[in-house]
Amino acid sequence: MSLSTRKKTQQVLIGNVAVGGDAPIVIQSMTNTDTVNVKATVQQILELAATGSELVRITVNSETAAKAVVEIKNRLDQQNCFVPIIGDFHFNGHKLLDKYPDCAMALAKYRINPGNVGRGKNRDPQFQQMIEFACRYNKPVRIGVNGGSLDQMVLMRLLDENRAKTKPESLSAVTRQAIVLSALESAASAEAIGLGKDKIILSCKISNVQELIQIYQDLSAQCDYALHLGLTEAGMGSKGIVASTAALSVLMQQGIGDTIRISLTPEPGGTRVKEVVVAQEILQTMGFRAFTPMVIACPGCGRTTSDYFQKLAKEIQTFLRENMPEWKHKYKGVEAMEVAVMGCVVNGPGESKNANIGISLPGTGESPVAPVYEDGLKTVTLKGDNIAEEFHALVEAYIESHYGMYTASD
């Protein structure tokens, strides 16, 4: 599916990043540092942005956090990092934006949860205050409904209506309706207060894959707001990656979604950038966008008892990703390149021929030679102990000779 088959939504400009409309699907992430710790937060934002996060959200939950926002933005500017910073507000956002206008101006977007903006009689006035600040400072807003913090007034209203039906629906069905309705009613209220449709992004996040798909299908069918996709509390490791991929891939294949986040729980002491890499790989493997040259490698079998091809595949993948921040400003189209690192003669030559450049390493019992193919033609056969280094050099030479240099007019 091409981007042209995505559902056309209202485009929203977040700093210098366009979301929705004809813009490509945008990747965003979130820091897990204490925002008050300016140094750590700036460092994590720099890491996320360097990896490819196009929007970064930070927690703004206290007066000290609100005070820190301006300093964070200034330090990022000083390091020529202009990724838009989004403020994540719950419970007290109306007070913080009122007391710290510099924070309100420094942020590129506000994130509001209708279930946490206020309780009872305070809910509507505090929501209105948040929207009025967005109007005053000309900022877009993501109205983000979460299943774990759903507006109970909306849910109770729908449950009352459901009980009066001849054939009541299940609790899960009513909850899904309440999540969608909370987002739509909040967006309508924001527009009534004065916020334009081009300043509104909606999201409806839960942690169940099948229910998330149904919710976004219903939401997309009822509006043309730009939509942010994400499976909330996706989990750790392979579980989080698989769950997020399953949910978001189905929706994007149906033309739903303008910006995504992969909400992975980091391993203890692990880096936060994994969620950005996973988001990039989902979009690239589905053909929506290209971010870095892809390595095609076989899984290995009894023909490949040596781990040489595995090590080389990992080295090449690391080499490509580490160099991509420089290459993307230097070589036009390099992000779409494919490199094959294959482990035996069964599929090795064929996959290598289909890639831009590929190597077919010898399997168990095969001749100790490694033919290299460029654009379908065998160009050289590598032998000896320096195959890895020589193939690295060939990949780099291929990039320099096949991808045009960017010019000032590009």
Short mmCIF file of C-alpha atoms in Angstrom, two decimals:
data_model
loop_
_atom_site.label_atom_id
_atom_site.label_comp_id
_atom_site.label_asym_id
_atom_site.label_seq_id
_atom_site.Cartn_x
_atom_site.Cartn_y
_atom_site.Cartn_z
CA MET A 1 0.00 0.00 0.00
CA SER A 2 1.34 3.43 -0.89
CA LEU A 3 0.91 6.56 1.20
CA SER A 4 -1.56 7.79 -1.40
CA THR A 5 -4.07 5.18 -0.19
CA ARG A 6 -4.02 6.44 3.39
CA LYS A 7 -7.19 8.08 4.56
CA LYS A 8 -6.88 11.83 4.02
CA THR A 9 -6.87 13.59 7.37
CA GLN A 10 -6.51 17.19 8.42
CA GLN A 11 -2.84 18.16 8.44
CA VAL A 12 -1.37 19.49 11.70
CA LEU A 13 1.93 21.36 11.94
CA ILE A 14 3.94 20.58 15.09
CA GLY A 15 6.93 22.89 15.09
CA ASN A 16 8.59 22.09 11.78
CA VAL A 17 6.97 18.65 11.41
CA ALA A 18 3.78 18.04 9.44
CA VAL A 19 1.43 15.29 10.64
CA GLY A 20 -1.52 14.06 8.59
CA GLY A 21 -2.65 15.20 5.17
CA ASP A 22 -0.07 14.19 2.56
CA ALA A 23 2.80 14.02 5.07
CA PRO A 24 4.56 10.69 5.69
CA ILE A 25 3.77 8.76 8.86
CA VAL A 26 5.77 10.44 11.63
CA ILE A 27 7.70 8.67 14.41
CA GLN A 28 7.59 9.96 17.93
CA SER A 29 8.97 8.83 21.28
CA MET A 30 9.00 9.89 24.93
CA THR A 31 11.72 10.44 27.50
CA ASN A 32 11.75 8.51 30.76
CA THR A 33 14.09 10.86 32.58
CA ASP A 34 12.94 13.17 35.35
CA THR A 35 12.28 16.37 33.40
CA VAL A 36 13.72 18.35 36.30
CA ASN A 37 17.07 16.72 35.50
CA VAL A 38 17.81 18.99 32.55
CA LYS A 39 21.13 17.41 31.65
CA ALA A 40 19.77 13.85 31.51
CA THR A 41 16.62 14.89 29.66
CA VAL A 42 18.55 16.86 27.04
CA GLN A 43 20.93 13.93 26.54
CA GLN A 44 18.06 11.49 26.04
CA ILE A 45 16.28 13.80 23.61
CA LEU A 46 19.50 14.14 21.62
CA GLU A 47 19.83 10.34 21.49
CA LEU A 48 16.22 9.87 20.42
CA ALA A 49 16.43 12.57 17.77
CA ALA A 50 19.74 11.24 16.42
CA THR A 51 18.19 7.79 16.09
CA GLY A 52 15.29 9.21 14.12
CA SER A 53 12.54 10.32 16.48
CA GLU A 54 10.79 13.22 14.76
CA LEU A 55 8.76 14.29 17.82
CA VAL A 56 9.74 13.82 21.47
CA ARG A 57 7.35 14.02 24.42
CA ILE A 58 8.43 14.93 27.94
CA THR A 59 6.57 14.78 31.24
CA VAL A 60 5.46 18.15 32.64
CA ASN A 61 3.96 17.21 35.98
CA SER A 62 5.22 19.80 38.45
CA GLU A 63 6.29 23.40 38.77
CA THR A 64 9.96 22.42 38.73
CA ALA A 65 9.39 20.40 35.55
CA ALA A 66 7.60 23.33 33.93
CA LYS A 67 10.48 25.62 34.87
CA ALA A 68 12.95 23.16 33.32
CA VAL A 69 11.26 23.11 29.90
CA VAL A 70 12.70 26.42 28.70
CA GLU A 71 16.24 25.44 29.70
CA ILE A 72 15.83 22.07 27.96
CA LYS A 73 14.68 23.80 24.79
CA ASN A 74 17.54 26.34 24.94
CA ARG A 75 20.18 23.65 25.37
CA LEU A 76 18.77 21.65 22.46
CA ASP A 77 18.79 24.75 20.26
CA GLN A 78 22.42 25.38 21.20
CA GLN A 79 23.28 21.90 19.93
CA ASN A 80 21.30 22.43 16.70
CA CYS A 81 18.67 19.90 17.71
CA PHE A 82 15.30 21.33 16.71
CA VAL A 83 13.09 18.28 17.24
CA PRO A 84 9.66 19.49 18.45
CA ILE A 85 9.11 18.91 22.17
CA ILE A 86 5.66 17.90 23.39
CA GLY A 87 4.44 18.51 26.93
CA ASP A 88 2.63 15.61 28.57
CA PHE A 89 0.06 17.04 31.00
CA HIS A 90 -2.17 15.29 33.53
CA PHE A 91 -4.24 16.64 36.42
CA ASN A 92 -2.55 20.05 36.84
CA GLY A 93 -1.71 21.17 33.30
CA HIS A 94 -4.06 24.16 33.45
CA LYS A 95 -2.22 25.50 36.49
CA LEU A 96 1.24 24.95 35.04
CA LEU A 97 0.47 26.60 31.72
CA ASP A 98 -1.07 29.53 33.54
CA LYS A 99 1.83 30.05 35.93
CA TYR A 100 4.65 29.38 33.45
CA PRO A 101 3.92 31.06 30.11
CA ASP A 102 7.53 30.55 28.98
CA CYS A 103 6.95 26.80 29.27
CA ALA A 104 3.70 27.13 27.31
CA MET A 105 5.53 28.97 24.51
CA ALA A 106 8.57 26.65 24.43
CA LEU A 107 6.55 23.48 23.88
CA ALA A 108 5.56 22.58 20.32
CA LYS A 109 2.40 20.72 21.34
CA TYR A 110 0.36 19.86 24.44
CA ARG A 111 -0.90 16.39 25.22
CA ILE A 112 -4.17 16.28 27.19
CA ASN A 113 -5.94 13.21 28.57
CA PRO A 114 -9.70 13.88 28.95
CA GLY A 115 -9.86 11.36 31.78
CA ASN A 116 -7.17 13.16 33.79
CA VAL A 117 -7.81 16.81 33.00
CA GLY A 118 -10.19 17.23 35.92
CA ARG A 119 -12.83 15.44 37.99
CA GLY A 120 -16.53 16.14 38.24
CA LYS A 121 -17.45 19.82 37.99
CA ASN A 122 -13.79 20.76 37.47
CA ARG A 123 -13.39 18.69 34.34
CA ASP A 124 -14.94 21.03 31.76
CA PRO A 125 -13.50 24.33 33.11
CA GLN A 126 -10.00 22.87 33.35
CA PHE A 127 -10.23 21.34 29.88
CA GLN A 128 -11.38 24.73 28.59
CA GLN A 129 -8.39 26.41 30.23
CA MET A 130 -5.99 24.00 28.54
CA ILE A 131 -7.56 24.63 25.13
CA GLU A 132 -7.57 28.39 25.68
CA PHE A 133 -3.83 28.27 26.36
CA ALA A 134 -3.35 26.28 23.14
CA CYS A 135 -5.30 28.96 21.27
CA ARG A 136 -3.38 31.79 22.93
CA TYR A 137 0.03 30.34 22.09
CA ASN A 138 -1.03 28.86 18.74
CA LYS A 139 -0.14 25.30 19.76
CA PRO A 140 -1.62 22.02 18.54
CA VAL A 141 -3.07 19.58 21.05
CA ARG A 142 -3.22 15.81 21.14
CA ILE A 143 -6.36 14.71 22.87
CA GLY A 144 -5.18 11.32 24.07
CA VAL A 145 -7.74 8.96 25.56
CA ASN A 146 -6.32 5.98 27.48
CA GLY A 147 -8.27 2.89 28.44
CA GLY A 148 -6.62 2.90 31.86
CA SER A 149 -7.72 6.46 32.61
CA LEU A 150 -10.98 6.74 30.70
CA ASP A 151 -13.36 9.58 31.56
CA GLN A 152 -15.75 7.77 33.88
CA MET A 153 -18.60 10.20 33.23
CA VAL A 154 -18.66 9.22 29.56
CA LEU A 155 -18.45 5.52 30.39
CA MET A 156 -21.25 5.69 32.99
CA ARG A 157 -23.49 7.56 30.56
CA LEU A 158 -23.08 4.89 27.92
CA LEU A 159 -23.53 2.08 30.45
CA ASP A 160 -26.83 3.64 31.54
CA GLU A 161 -27.96 3.82 27.92
CA ASN A 162 -26.84 0.26 27.33
CA ARG A 163 -28.83 -1.09 30.28
CA ALA A 164 -31.98 0.38 28.76
CA LYS A 165 -31.52 -1.56 25.51
CA THR A 166 -33.50 -4.68 24.70
CA LYS A 167 -30.25 -6.46 23.88
CA PRO A 168 -27.47 -4.84 25.91
CA GLU A 169 -23.95 -5.00 24.53
CA SER A 170 -20.96 -6.38 26.40
CA LEU A 171 -18.94 -4.25 28.78
CA SER A 172 -15.93 -4.36 26.45
CA ALA A 173 -18.04 -3.13 23.53
CA VAL A 174 -19.45 -0.26 25.57
CA THR A 175 -15.97 0.62 26.84
CA ARG A 176 -14.66 0.81 23.27
CA GLN A 177 -17.54 3.12 22.36
CA ALA A 178 -16.81 5.28 25.40
CA ILE A 179 -13.13 5.62 24.44
CA VAL A 180 -14.02 6.77 20.92
CA LEU A 181 -16.82 9.05 22.13
CA SER A 182 -14.56 10.66 24.74
CA ALA A 183 -12.07 11.59 22.03
CA LEU A 184 -14.69 12.90 19.61
CA GLU A 185 -16.65 14.89 22.21
CA SER A 186 -13.45 16.42 23.55
CA ALA A 187 -12.36 17.39 20.05
CA ALA A 188 -15.76 18.95 19.38
CA SER A 189 -15.49 20.90 22.64
CA ALA A 190 -12.01 22.10 21.71
CA GLU A 191 -13.29 23.36 18.36
CA ALA A 192 -16.21 25.10 20.06
CA ILE A 193 -13.76 26.89 22.36
CA GLY A 194 -11.83 28.10 19.33
CA LEU A 195 -9.12 25.56 18.52
CA GLY A 196 -8.98 24.83 14.81
CA LYS A 197 -9.23 21.33 13.39
CA ASP A 198 -5.71 21.84 12.06
CA LYS A 199 -4.52 22.00 15.68
CA ILE A 200 -6.08 18.73 16.88
CA ILE A 201 -4.67 15.19 16.88
CA LEU A 202 -6.59 12.31 18.44
CA SER A 203 -5.43 9.05 19.97
CA CYS A 204 -7.27 6.22 21.74
CA LYS A 205 -4.77 3.88 23.36
CA ILE A 206 -5.29 0.59 25.15
CA SER A 207 -3.09 -2.47 25.62
CA ASN A 208 -5.25 -5.12 23.91
CA VAL A 209 -4.32 -5.57 20.25
CA GLN A 210 -7.69 -6.64 18.83
CA GLU A 211 -9.62 -4.00 20.76
CA LEU A 212 -7.17 -1.29 19.75
CA ILE A 213 -7.70 -2.18 16.09
CA GLN A 214 -11.49 -1.99 16.48
CA ILE A 215 -11.31 1.31 18.33
CA TYR A 216 -9.18 3.01 15.68
CA GLN A 217 -11.33 1.61 12.89
CA ASP A 218 -14.39 3.16 14.55
CA LEU A 219 -12.59 6.42 15.30
CA SER A 220 -11.27 6.77 11.76
CA ALA A 221 -14.71 6.11 10.29
CA GLN A 222 -16.22 8.94 12.35
CA CYS A 223 -13.72 11.77 11.84
CA ASP A 224 -10.96 13.20 9.69
CA TYR A 225 -8.73 14.42 12.51
CA ALA A 226 -5.07 13.42 12.30
CA LEU A 227 -4.59 10.22 14.32
CA HIS A 228 -1.71 9.14 16.56
CA LEU A 229 -1.34 5.35 16.83
CA GLY A 230 0.13 3.45 19.71
CA LEU A 231 -0.44 0.37 21.83
CA THR A 232 -0.16 1.64 25.37
CA GLU A 233 1.80 -0.42 27.87
CA ALA A 234 3.00 -2.71 25.08
CA GLY A 235 5.46 -4.50 27.37
CA MET A 236 9.10 -5.56 27.30
CA GLY A 237 11.27 -7.19 24.68
CA SER A 238 9.80 -9.35 21.96
CA LYS A 239 6.30 -9.24 23.47
CA GLY A 240 6.12 -5.47 23.24
CA ILE A 241 7.59 -5.42 19.75
CA VAL A 242 5.26 -8.14 18.43
CA ALA A 243 2.14 -6.65 20.01
CA SER A 244 2.86 -3.15 18.71
CA THR A 245 3.76 -4.43 15.24
CA ALA A 246 0.63 -6.56 15.03
CA ALA A 247 -1.72 -3.74 16.01
CA LEU A 248 -0.17 -0.83 14.15
CA SER A 249 0.61 -2.74 10.97
CA VAL A 250 -3.00 -3.80 10.54
CA LEU A 251 -4.23 -0.24 11.00
CA MET A 252 -1.63 1.36 8.74
CA GLN A 253 -2.33 -1.23 6.04
CA GLN A 254 -5.95 -0.08 6.20
CA GLY A 255 -4.84 3.51 5.66
CA ILE A 256 -5.29 4.55 9.30
CA GLY A 257 -2.66 6.52 11.22
CA ASP A 258 -0.56 9.64 10.75
CA THR A 259 1.99 9.35 13.55
CA ILE A 260 3.11 6.38 15.66
CA ARG A 261 4.87 5.55 18.89
CA ILE A 262 6.11 2.13 19.99
CA SER A 263 5.68 2.19 23.77
CA LEU A 264 8.28 -0.38 24.82
CA THR A 265 9.30 -0.95 28.41
CA PRO A 266 13.10 -0.65 28.35
CA GLU A 267 15.27 -3.41 29.78
CA PRO A 268 16.78 -2.37 33.14
CA GLY A 269 19.51 0.08 32.26
CA GLY A 270 18.64 -0.26 28.58
CA THR A 271 18.49 2.53 26.05
CA ARG A 272 15.26 4.31 25.16
CA VAL A 273 16.10 4.44 21.45
CA LYS A 274 14.88 0.88 20.83
CA GLU A 275 11.31 2.13 20.41
CA VAL A 276 12.45 4.48 17.63
CA VAL A 277 14.36 1.74 15.81
CA VAL A 278 11.35 -0.59 16.00
CA ALA A 279 9.04 2.12 14.64
CA GLN A 280 11.43 2.74 11.75
CA GLU A 281 11.70 -0.96 10.97
CA ILE A 282 7.92 -1.40 10.96
CA LEU A 283 7.46 1.48 8.52
CA GLN A 284 10.35 0.40 6.33
CA THR A 285 9.53 -3.30 6.13
CA MET A 286 5.95 -2.40 5.20
CA GLY A 287 7.19 -0.07 2.49
CA PHE A 288 5.77 3.16 3.92
CA ARG A 289 9.10 4.93 4.49
CA ALA A 290 12.83 4.25 4.28
CA PHE A 291 15.26 5.21 7.04
CA THR A 292 18.43 3.16 6.76
CA PRO A 293 19.79 0.51 4.38
CA MET A 294 18.27 -2.86 5.22
CA VAL A 295 20.28 -6.04 5.71
CA ILE A 296 18.81 -9.28 4.39
CA ALA A 297 20.26 -12.30 6.19
CA CYS A 298 19.27 -15.96 6.34
CA PRO A 299 18.35 -17.55 9.69
CA GLY A 300 20.96 -20.29 9.39
CA CYS A 301 20.57 -24.07 9.30
CA GLY A 302 22.67 -27.24 9.35
CA ARG A 303 24.50 -25.97 6.27
CA THR A 304 25.73 -22.94 8.23
CA THR A 305 27.32 -24.39 11.35
CA SER A 306 29.77 -21.48 11.43
CA ASP A 307 28.52 -18.22 12.94
CA TYR A 308 30.64 -16.17 10.57
CA PHE A 309 27.72 -14.96 8.44
CA GLN A 310 25.78 -14.02 11.56
CA LYS A 311 28.62 -11.90 12.88
CA LEU A 312 29.12 -10.26 9.50
CA ALA A 313 25.39 -9.50 9.15
CA LYS A 314 25.38 -7.87 12.59
CA GLU A 315 28.53 -5.88 11.82
CA ILE A 316 27.11 -4.62 8.53
CA GLN A 317 23.77 -3.71 10.14
CA THR A 318 25.58 -1.75 12.87
CA PHE A 319 27.89 -0.13 10.33
CA LEU A 320 24.95 1.06 8.20
CA ARG A 321 22.92 2.41 11.09
CA GLU A 322 25.85 4.19 12.72
CA ASN A 323 26.76 5.93 9.47
CA MET A 324 23.22 6.82 8.44
CA PRO A 325 23.06 10.14 10.36
CA GLU A 326 25.89 11.41 8.14
CA TRP A 327 24.82 9.62 4.94
CA LYS A 328 21.26 10.95 4.99
CA HIS A 329 22.65 14.46 4.48
CA LYS A 330 25.21 13.32 1.94
CA TYR A 331 23.81 10.56 -0.29
CA LYS A 332 20.43 10.89 -1.94
CA GLY A 333 18.32 7.70 -1.66
CA VAL A 334 20.83 5.61 0.30
CA GLU A 335 18.21 4.81 2.94
CA ALA A 336 16.41 2.52 0.46
CA MET A 337 19.47 0.35 -0.26
CA GLU A 338 19.38 -3.40 0.48
CA VAL A 339 22.42 -5.43 1.51
CA ALA A 340 22.35 -9.25 1.58
CA VAL A 341 24.59 -11.31 3.86
CA MET A 342 23.85 -14.98 3.17
CA GLY A 343 25.29 -18.10 4.74
CA CYS A 344 25.36 -20.83 2.06
CA VAL A 345 24.89 -21.65 -1.61
CA VAL A 346 21.18 -22.59 -1.40
CA ASN A 347 19.68 -19.08 -1.32
CA GLY A 348 22.88 -17.08 -1.07
CA PRO A 349 23.53 -16.22 -4.72
CA GLY A 350 19.85 -15.59 -5.52
CA GLU A 351 19.24 -13.24 -2.58
CA SER A 352 22.58 -11.51 -3.20
CA LYS A 353 21.62 -10.88 -6.83
CA ASN A 354 18.27 -9.40 -5.76
CA ALA A 355 19.90 -6.94 -3.33
CA ASN A 356 21.81 -3.82 -4.32
CA ILE A 357 24.93 -5.49 -3.03
CA GLY A 358 25.22 -8.92 -1.46
CA ILE A 359 27.67 -11.56 -0.37
CA SER A 360 27.18 -15.33 -0.37
CA LEU A 361 29.42 -16.82 2.29
CA PRO A 362 30.48 -20.48 2.17
CA GLY A 363 28.40 -22.96 4.11
CA THR A 364 29.60 -26.14 5.76
CA GLY A 365 31.59 -28.19 3.28
CA GLU A 366 31.39 -25.57 0.52
CA SER A 367 34.35 -24.03 -1.27
CA PRO A 368 35.97 -21.36 0.95
CA VAL A 369 35.04 -18.48 -1.34
CA ALA A 370 32.49 -15.68 -1.06
CA PRO A 371 31.14 -14.23 -4.32
CA VAL A 372 29.90 -10.62 -4.14
CA TYR A 373 27.07 -9.39 -6.36
CA GLU A 374 26.25 -5.79 -7.24
CA ASP A 375 22.95 -5.03 -8.97
CA GLY A 376 22.57 -8.67 -9.97
CA LEU A 377 26.07 -9.21 -11.37
CA LYS A 378 28.98 -10.99 -9.71
CA THR A 379 31.79 -8.45 -9.39
CA VAL A 380 34.39 -10.16 -7.22
CA THR A 381 35.02 -13.29 -5.19
CA LEU A 382 36.50 -12.78 -1.72
CA LYS A 383 38.78 -15.29 -0.02
CA GLY A 384 40.99 -15.53 3.03
CA ASP A 385 40.82 -14.05 6.51
CA ASN A 386 39.79 -10.47 5.64
CA ILE A 387 36.43 -11.09 3.98
CA ALA A 388 34.56 -8.92 6.50
CA GLU A 389 36.84 -5.91 6.11
CA GLU A 390 36.87 -6.23 2.33
CA PHE A 391 33.08 -6.47 2.14
CA HIS A 392 32.74 -3.39 4.38
CA ALA A 393 34.93 -1.50 1.91
CA LEU A 394 32.88 -2.75 -1.05
CA VAL A 395 29.62 -1.60 0.59
CA GLU A 396 31.05 1.84 1.25
CA ALA A 397 32.40 2.08 -2.30
CA TYR A 398 29.02 1.04 -3.68
CA ILE A 399 27.28 3.82 -1.73
CA GLU A 400 29.76 6.44 -2.92
CA SER A 401 29.43 5.38 -6.57
CA HIS A 402 25.67 4.71 -6.77
CA TYR A 403 24.00 7.42 -4.68
CA GLY A 404 24.11 11.01 -5.82
CA MET A 405 25.47 13.71 -3.59
CA TYR A 406 23.03 16.22 -2.18
CA THR A 407 23.36 19.75 -3.45
CA ALA A 408 22.34 23.09 -1.97
CA SER A 409 19.19 23.07 -4.10
CA ASP A 410 17.90 19.71 -2.76
#
